Amino acid sequence: MIVGQVIELKANNKFFTYCRKAFGVRRFAYNWAVAKFKKDYAAHIAAMDRYNKELAEYKKSPLQSTVAPVKPKLPTWQDYKKEFNAIRLEEYPFTYEVTKYASQQAFANFGKAVSNYFENVKKRKKAKVKQNSKKRKAFFPKFKKKSYQQGKFYIGGDQVKIVTGQACSKKLENHSTKQYMNIPNFGYVQLKEKLRFNGHINGVTISQRADRIYASFSIEITDEEYLRTHKAAVQNNTAAGIDLGLKSALMLSDGISIDSPKPLKAKLRKLARLQRQLNRKQHPRAKGDKTKLSRNYIKHSRKVSKLYLSIANIREDYSQKITSILANHYEYLCMEDLNVKGMMANHKLSRAISDVGFYNIKKNLTYKMEFKHRKLQEVDRFYASSKSCSKCGALKKDLTLRDRVYECPECGLTIDRDLNAAINLRQKIKIE
């Protein structure tokens, strides 16, 4: 079983500088691969045209001794990695100032981007989408741009070393029991909290968000370790339907209504003010504008990033706590398979939908129910859970979003529309 834990690092200016260098090396290696791939892909397309012509001529040729044309191959990300490593010492010696994974992992990420591109191209052909259509975009690998507020790089598990204060410094001997992580080509950095899990560390991703540095650990643990570090289920043989909404973020079929903190709505005025102030600073205002970013723009953009980080943290904290409670108290849960991307197309509701975080709630609930060996069932998105009567099953086709109370035309049932939908979802649960 693989679990993750994100821990903030106690970073000083020297470590910030190291991280900025590592972010830059990762970005440089990725962009180097993209530039090479663009040239090679254009040459590959021309070579494939020649190959197809030669193959057609070969098939028509009556001479059996004719040599068959060789199909051209596109270089893989491993080939680009070998080529980069061959010239790295002479042309790019600055890449050795940070961990080797900063540049090496960038090629693996590039390989995923290329494979995703070709998979999307195949899907477009199967769906018979027109070339200029915006549906099912292929997403050709793009160059990464520099950012002052975010970035990340990877460190492999073979270079990760976690020790206590006594082991990493004579100054801290017999004075500190806090944990420290060894960063390659830098030294030890303090973790602001201890690792919860005992297991094998597969790797660590160091990332910057606003003015903070985080370490995201990927740890392989046993089932016994998971049971030791997580709360046991409170109730068994319980089931509930969950209706996601905007008035109440979650409505359960047993009548429990859970509201969302809606952090973006609460801090929207402050965010708008900071962005207006940021817009007045010197910066490029159009594509191709060569105006340099002013220092005031960079400093003020940190304030905007810190506010966005606060909003994201509140939303994530709410999502994690609510889904943990649900997974511990209900053995069976049922919810709709919502088309969140399609719902976001409604510009009148998109901000409110993103503020609640439907996708995050579903994602967290899915893996937590799976880890606890419990069942999360999904109902088809076209099932009319709100329009169907939970008592007699009659369908009320003229129900609109404004109607917050459901009144059944057949049996006369009067009930909150969200509760009615949750009860319908509860009735869809198949208990095994």
Coordinates of C-alpha atoms in Angstrom, one line a residue:
M1 CA 0.0 0.0 0.0
I2 CA 1.4 3.4 -1.0
V3 CA 0.4 6.5 1.0
G4 CA 1.6 10.1 0.9
Q5 CA 2.3 12.8 3.5
V6 CA 3.0 16.4 2.8
I7 CA 5.2 18.2 5.3
E8 CA 6.4 21.9 5.3
L9 CA 10.1 22.4 5.5
K10 CA 11.8 25.1 7.7
A11 CA 13.5 26.8 4.8
N12 CA 16.1 29.6 5.1
N13 CA 17.4 31.9 2.3
K14 CA 20.1 29.5 1.3
F15 CA 17.6 26.6 0.9
F16 CA 15.2 28.9 -1.1
T17 CA 18.1 29.7 -3.4
Y18 CA 18.9 26.0 -3.8
C19 CA 15.3 25.2 -4.6
R20 CA 15.1 28.0 -7.1
K21 CA 18.2 26.5 -8.8
A22 CA 16.6 23.0 -8.8
F23 CA 13.4 24.4 -10.3
G24 CA 15.4 26.1 -13.0
V25 CA 17.4 23.0 -13.8
R26 CA 14.2 20.9 -14.1
R27 CA 12.6 23.5 -16.3
F28 CA 15.7 23.8 -18.5
A29 CA 16.0 20.0 -19.1
Y30 CA 12.3 19.7 -19.9
N31 CA 12.4 22.6 -22.3
W32 CA 15.6 21.2 -23.9
A33 CA 13.7 18.0 -24.6
V34 CA 10.7 19.7 -26.0
A35 CA 12.8 21.8 -28.4
K36 CA 14.6 18.7 -29.6
F37 CA 11.3 16.8 -30.0
K38 CA 9.7 19.6 -32.1
K39 CA 12.5 19.4 -34.6
D40 CA 12.7 15.6 -34.6
Y41 CA 8.9 15.3 -34.9
A42 CA 8.8 17.6 -37.9
A43 CA 11.6 15.5 -39.5
H44 CA 9.8 12.3 -38.6
I45 CA 6.6 13.4 -40.3
A46 CA 8.5 14.2 -43.5
A47 CA 10.3 10.8 -43.2
M48 CA 7.0 9.0 -42.8
D49 CA 5.7 10.6 -46.0
R50 CA 8.7 9.3 -47.9
Y51 CA 8.4 5.9 -46.3
N52 CA 4.7 5.6 -47.3
K53 CA 5.6 6.4 -50.9
E54 CA 8.5 4.0 -51.0
L55 CA 6.3 1.3 -49.4
A56 CA 3.6 1.8 -52.0
E57 CA 6.2 1.5 -54.8
Y58 CA 7.7 -1.6 -53.1
K59 CA 4.3 -3.3 -53.0
K60 CA 3.7 -2.6 -56.7
S61 CA 7.2 -3.7 -57.7
P62 CA 7.3 -7.1 -59.4
L63 CA 11.0 -7.6 -58.4
Q64 CA 11.2 -9.9 -55.4
S65 CA 14.8 -8.9 -54.7
T66 CA 13.9 -5.3 -53.9
V67 CA 14.9 -4.3 -50.4
A68 CA 11.9 -3.2 -48.3
P69 CA 12.0 0.4 -46.9
V70 CA 12.8 0.8 -43.2
K71 CA 10.1 2.5 -41.2
P72 CA 11.6 5.6 -39.4
K73 CA 11.5 5.7 -35.6
L74 CA 10.9 8.7 -33.4
P75 CA 13.5 9.1 -30.5
T76 CA 12.2 8.1 -27.1
W77 CA 12.6 10.2 -23.9
Q78 CA 15.4 7.7 -22.9
D79 CA 17.3 8.7 -26.0
Y80 CA 17.0 12.4 -25.2
K81 CA 18.1 11.7 -21.7
K82 CA 21.3 9.9 -22.9
E83 CA 22.0 12.7 -25.3
F84 CA 21.6 15.3 -22.6
N85 CA 23.8 13.4 -20.2
A86 CA 26.6 13.1 -22.8
I87 CA 26.9 16.9 -23.2
R88 CA 25.8 17.9 -19.7
L89 CA 29.3 18.3 -18.2
E90 CA 30.7 20.4 -20.9
E91 CA 27.8 22.6 -22.0
Y92 CA 25.6 22.7 -18.9
P93 CA 27.8 22.3 -15.8
F94 CA 25.4 24.3 -13.6
T95 CA 23.1 21.3 -13.6
Y96 CA 25.5 19.6 -11.2
E97 CA 24.9 22.2 -8.5
V98 CA 21.7 20.4 -7.4
T99 CA 20.4 16.8 -7.2
K100 CA 20.8 14.6 -10.3
Y101 CA 17.0 13.9 -10.2
A102 CA 16.2 17.6 -10.9
S103 CA 17.3 17.1 -14.6
Q104 CA 16.8 13.3 -14.9
Q105 CA 13.1 13.2 -13.8
A106 CA 12.3 16.0 -16.2
F107 CA 12.8 13.6 -19.1
A108 CA 10.4 11.0 -17.5
N109 CA 7.8 13.7 -17.2
F110 CA 8.4 14.7 -20.8
G111 CA 7.9 11.1 -21.9
K112 CA 4.5 11.1 -20.1
A113 CA 3.5 14.3 -21.9
V114 CA 4.5 12.8 -25.3
S115 CA 2.6 9.6 -24.7
N116 CA -0.5 11.5 -23.5
Y117 CA -0.3 13.6 -26.7
F118 CA -0.3 10.5 -29.0
E119 CA -3.1 8.9 -27.0
N120 CA -5.2 12.0 -27.4
V121 CA -4.5 12.0 -31.2
K122 CA -5.7 8.4 -31.4
K123 CA -8.9 9.3 -29.4
R124 CA -9.6 12.2 -31.8
K125 CA -9.3 9.9 -34.8
K126 CA -11.6 7.3 -33.2
A127 CA -14.1 10.0 -32.4
K128 CA -13.7 11.5 -35.9
V129 CA -13.1 15.0 -34.6
K130 CA -12.3 17.7 -37.1
Q131 CA -8.7 18.9 -37.1
N132 CA -9.5 22.5 -35.9
S133 CA -12.1 21.5 -33.4
K134 CA -11.6 22.3 -29.8
K135 CA -13.1 19.0 -28.6
R136 CA -10.7 16.4 -27.3
K137 CA -7.6 18.7 -27.7
A138 CA -4.3 16.8 -28.3
F139 CA -2.2 19.0 -26.0
F140 CA 1.2 19.0 -27.8
P141 CA 4.0 19.3 -25.1
K142 CA 4.6 23.0 -24.3
F143 CA 7.6 24.9 -22.9
K144 CA 7.5 25.5 -19.2
K145 CA 7.8 29.1 -18.1
K146 CA 9.5 30.6 -15.1
S147 CA 7.4 31.3 -12.1
Y148 CA 8.5 33.2 -8.9
Q149 CA 5.7 31.7 -6.8
Q150 CA 5.7 28.0 -7.6
G151 CA 7.9 25.1 -8.8
K152 CA 8.9 21.6 -7.9
F153 CA 11.5 18.9 -8.4
Y154 CA 11.8 15.2 -7.5
I155 CA 14.3 13.4 -5.3
G156 CA 14.6 9.6 -5.6
G157 CA 14.2 7.3 -2.6
D158 CA 17.9 6.2 -2.8
Q159 CA 18.9 9.8 -2.0
V160 CA 16.3 10.4 0.8
K161 CA 17.6 10.2 4.3
I162 CA 15.6 11.2 7.4
V163 CA 17.5 11.6 10.7
T164 CA 16.9 13.2 14.1
G165 CA 18.8 16.3 15.3
Q166 CA 21.4 14.3 17.2
A167 CA 22.5 12.5 14.1
C168 CA 22.9 15.3 11.7
S169 CA 24.8 18.0 13.7
K170 CA 27.0 18.1 16.8
K171 CA 25.5 21.4 17.7
L172 CA 22.1 19.8 18.0
E173 CA 23.4 16.8 20.0
N174 CA 21.2 16.1 23.1
H175 CA 19.2 19.3 22.3
S176 CA 16.8 18.4 19.4
T177 CA 14.5 15.4 18.7
K178 CA 13.1 16.9 15.6
Q179 CA 13.5 15.2 12.2
Y180 CA 15.7 16.5 9.4
M181 CA 15.9 15.5 5.8
N182 CA 19.2 15.3 3.9
I183 CA 19.0 17.3 0.6
P184 CA 21.6 16.2 -2.0
N185 CA 24.3 18.8 -2.6
F186 CA 22.9 21.0 0.2
G187 CA 22.7 19.4 3.6
Y188 CA 20.0 18.9 6.3
V189 CA 16.7 20.7 6.4
Q190 CA 14.3 20.5 9.3
L191 CA 10.8 19.0 8.9
K192 CA 8.1 21.0 10.7
E193 CA 6.4 17.8 11.7
K194 CA 7.4 14.2 12.0
L195 CA 6.7 11.4 9.5
R196 CA 3.7 9.5 10.6
F197 CA 4.5 6.3 8.8
N198 CA 7.1 3.6 9.1
G199 CA 7.9 2.2 5.7
H200 CA 10.0 2.5 2.6
I201 CA 10.2 6.0 1.1
N202 CA 9.8 5.7 -2.7
G203 CA 10.6 9.3 -3.4
V204 CA 10.0 12.9 -2.3
T205 CA 8.7 15.9 -4.4
I206 CA 10.0 19.3 -3.1
S207 CA 7.6 22.1 -4.1
Q208 CA 7.1 25.8 -3.6
R209 CA 3.7 27.3 -3.0
A210 CA 3.7 31.1 -2.4
D211 CA 6.5 31.7 0.2
R212 CA 6.5 28.1 1.6
I213 CA 8.5 25.0 0.7
Y214 CA 6.8 21.5 1.1
A215 CA 8.1 17.9 0.9
S216 CA 5.6 15.4 -0.4
F217 CA 6.6 11.8 0.6
S218 CA 5.5 8.7 -1.2
I219 CA 5.8 5.8 1.3
E220 CA 5.1 2.1 0.9
I221 CA 3.6 0.7 4.1
T222 CA 2.0 -2.6 5.2
D223 CA -1.7 -3.0 6.1
E224 CA -0.7 -3.2 9.8
E225 CA 1.0 0.1 9.6
Y226 CA -2.1 1.7 8.0
L227 CA -4.3 0.4 10.7
R228 CA -1.9 1.7 13.4
T229 CA -1.8 5.2 11.9
H230 CA -5.5 5.6 11.0
K231 CA -8.6 5.7 13.1
A232 CA -10.7 2.5 13.0
A233 CA -14.2 2.6 11.5
V234 CA -16.8 3.8 14.0
Q235 CA -19.9 2.1 12.5
N236 CA -20.5 -0.9 10.3
N237 CA -23.6 -2.1 8.4
T238 CA -24.6 1.6 7.7
A239 CA -25.5 3.1 4.3
A240 CA -26.3 6.6 3.0
G241 CA -26.9 8.5 -0.2
I242 CA -25.0 11.8 -0.8
D243 CA -26.4 14.6 -2.8
L244 CA -23.8 17.3 -3.7
G245 CA -25.1 20.8 -4.1
L246 CA -24.4 24.5 -3.6
K247 CA -26.8 25.5 -0.9
S248 CA -25.6 22.5 1.2
A249 CA -22.3 21.0 0.0
L250 CA -23.4 17.5 1.1
M251 CA -26.9 16.4 2.0
L252 CA -27.1 12.8 3.4
S253 CA -30.1 10.6 3.2
D254 CA -30.5 10.5 7.0
G255 CA -31.1 14.2 7.1
I256 CA -27.6 15.5 7.9
S257 CA -26.8 18.7 6.0
I258 CA -23.1 19.7 5.7
D259 CA -22.3 23.3 4.6
S260 CA -19.1 24.4 2.8
P261 CA -16.9 27.1 4.2
K262 CA -16.7 28.7 0.7
P263 CA -13.3 30.3 1.2
L264 CA -13.1 32.0 -2.1
K265 CA -16.5 33.8 -1.5
A266 CA -15.3 34.9 1.9
K267 CA -12.0 36.4 0.6
L268 CA -13.1 37.6 -2.8
R269 CA -13.1 41.3 -2.0
K270 CA -9.5 41.1 -0.6
L271 CA -8.4 39.1 -3.6
A272 CA -9.9 41.6 -6.0
R273 CA -8.2 44.5 -4.2
L274 CA -4.8 42.8 -4.3
Q275 CA -5.1 41.9 -8.0
R276 CA -6.0 45.5 -8.8
Q277 CA -2.9 46.7 -7.0
L278 CA -0.8 44.1 -8.8
N279 CA -2.1 45.2 -12.2
R280 CA -0.8 48.7 -11.5
K281 CA 2.8 47.5 -11.2
Q282 CA 5.2 47.4 -14.1
H283 CA 4.8 44.1 -16.1
P284 CA 4.3 42.9 -19.7
R285 CA 0.7 43.5 -20.7
A286 CA 0.5 41.6 -24.0
K287 CA 2.2 38.8 -25.8
G288 CA 5.5 40.1 -27.2
D289 CA 5.7 43.0 -24.8
K290 CA 9.3 43.2 -23.7
T291 CA 8.6 45.3 -20.5
K292 CA 10.6 43.8 -17.6
L293 CA 8.9 42.7 -14.4
S294 CA 9.5 45.2 -11.7
R295 CA 10.6 44.1 -8.2
N296 CA 7.4 45.6 -6.8
Y297 CA 5.4 43.4 -9.1
I298 CA 7.2 40.2 -7.9
K299 CA 6.8 41.3 -4.3
H300 CA 3.1 42.0 -4.6
S301 CA 2.5 38.8 -6.6
R302 CA 3.7 36.9 -3.4
K303 CA 0.8 38.5 -1.5
V304 CA -1.7 37.3 -4.1
S305 CA -0.1 33.8 -4.1
K306 CA -0.3 33.6 -0.2
L307 CA -4.0 34.5 -0.4
Y308 CA -4.6 31.8 -3.0
L309 CA -2.7 29.3 -0.9
S310 CA -4.9 30.2 2.2
I311 CA -8.0 29.6 0.1
A312 CA -6.8 26.3 -1.2
N313 CA -5.7 25.1 2.3
I314 CA -9.1 25.9 3.8
R315 CA -10.9 24.0 1.0
E316 CA -8.5 21.0 1.2
D317 CA -8.8 20.9 5.0
Y318 CA -12.6 20.8 4.9
S319 CA -12.6 18.2 2.1
Q320 CA -10.2 15.9 4.0
K321 CA -12.0 16.1 7.3
I322 CA -15.5 15.6 5.9
T323 CA -14.5 12.6 3.7
S324 CA -12.7 11.0 6.7
I325 CA -15.8 11.2 8.9
L326 CA -18.0 9.8 6.1
A327 CA -15.6 6.9 5.4
N328 CA -15.5 6.0 9.2
H329 CA -19.2 6.2 9.8
Y330 CA -20.7 4.6 6.6
E331 CA -19.9 1.2 5.1
Y332 CA -21.9 1.9 1.9
L333 CA -22.2 5.3 0.2
C334 CA -23.8 6.2 -3.1
M335 CA -23.4 9.5 -5.0
E336 CA -24.0 10.7 -8.6
D337 CA -21.4 10.5 -11.3
L338 CA -21.4 14.3 -11.8
N339 CA -20.0 15.9 -15.0
V340 CA -18.1 18.6 -13.1
K341 CA -16.4 19.8 -16.3
G342 CA -19.7 20.3 -18.0
M343 CA -21.2 22.0 -14.9
M344 CA -18.3 24.5 -14.9
A345 CA -19.3 25.6 -18.4
N346 CA -22.3 27.4 -16.8
H347 CA -20.5 30.7 -16.1
K348 CA -23.3 31.8 -13.6
L349 CA -22.5 28.8 -11.3
S350 CA -18.9 27.9 -12.1
R351 CA -17.3 30.0 -9.3
A352 CA -19.7 28.6 -6.7
I353 CA -19.1 25.0 -7.9
S354 CA -15.3 25.4 -7.8
D355 CA -15.5 27.0 -4.4
V356 CA -17.3 23.9 -3.0
G357 CA -14.8 21.5 -4.6
F358 CA -17.0 18.7 -5.9
Y359 CA -14.1 16.9 -7.6
N360 CA -11.9 17.0 -4.5
I361 CA -14.6 15.6 -2.3
K362 CA -15.3 12.7 -4.7
K363 CA -11.5 12.0 -5.2
N364 CA -10.8 11.9 -1.4
L365 CA -13.8 9.9 -0.6
T366 CA -13.0 7.3 -3.3
Y367 CA -9.5 6.4 -2.1
K368 CA -10.5 6.5 1.6
M369 CA -13.4 4.1 1.1
E370 CA -11.1 1.8 -0.9
F371 CA -8.4 1.8 1.8
K372 CA -11.0 0.9 4.4
H373 CA -12.4 -1.9 2.2
R374 CA -15.8 -0.1 2.0
K375 CA -18.0 0.5 -1.0
L376 CA -18.6 3.8 -2.8
Q377 CA -21.2 3.3 -5.5
E378 CA -22.0 5.7 -8.3
V379 CA -25.3 6.3 -10.1
D380 CA -25.4 7.4 -13.7
R381 CA -25.3 11.1 -14.2
F382 CA -28.5 11.1 -16.2
Y383 CA -30.5 9.5 -13.3
A384 CA -33.2 12.1 -12.3
S385 CA -32.5 11.9 -8.5
S386 CA -34.0 15.4 -7.8
K387 CA -37.0 15.0 -10.1
S388 CA -38.1 11.5 -8.8
C389 CA -40.3 11.2 -5.8
S390 CA -38.5 9.2 -3.0
K391 CA -41.9 7.8 -1.8
C392 CA -43.8 6.7 -4.9
G393 CA -41.2 7.1 -7.7
A394 CA -43.2 9.6 -9.7
L395 CA -41.3 12.0 -12.0
K396 CA -41.8 15.7 -11.8
K397 CA -40.4 17.0 -15.1
D398 CA -41.0 20.7 -14.5
L399 CA -38.7 21.0 -11.5
T400 CA -36.3 23.9 -11.8
L401 CA -33.2 25.0 -9.8
R402 CA -35.3 27.7 -8.1
D403 CA -37.6 25.0 -6.5
R404 CA -35.9 24.2 -3.2
V405 CA -38.9 22.2 -2.0
Y406 CA -40.1 19.0 -3.8
E407 CA -43.9 18.6 -4.0
C408 CA -44.9 15.3 -5.5
P409 CA -47.9 15.7 -7.9
E410 CA -49.0 12.0 -7.4
C411 CA -48.7 11.3 -3.6
G412 CA -48.5 14.8 -2.3
L413 CA -45.1 14.3 -0.5
T414 CA -43.5 17.7 0.5
I415 CA -39.7 17.4 1.2
D416 CA -36.5 19.4 0.7
R417 CA -35.3 18.7 -2.9
D418 CA -31.7 17.8 -1.8
L419 CA -32.9 15.4 0.9
N420 CA -35.3 13.8 -1.7
A421 CA -32.4 13.3 -4.1
A422 CA -30.2 11.8 -1.3
I423 CA -32.9 9.3 -0.3
N424 CA -33.3 8.3 -4.0
L425 CA -29.5 7.7 -4.1
R426 CA -29.7 5.7 -0.9
Q427 CA -32.3 3.4 -2.4
K428 CA -29.9 2.7 -5.3
I429 CA -27.3 1.1 -3.0
K430 CA -26.7 -2.6 -3.7
I431 CA -25.6 -4.1 -0.3
E432 CA -23.4 -7.2 -0.8

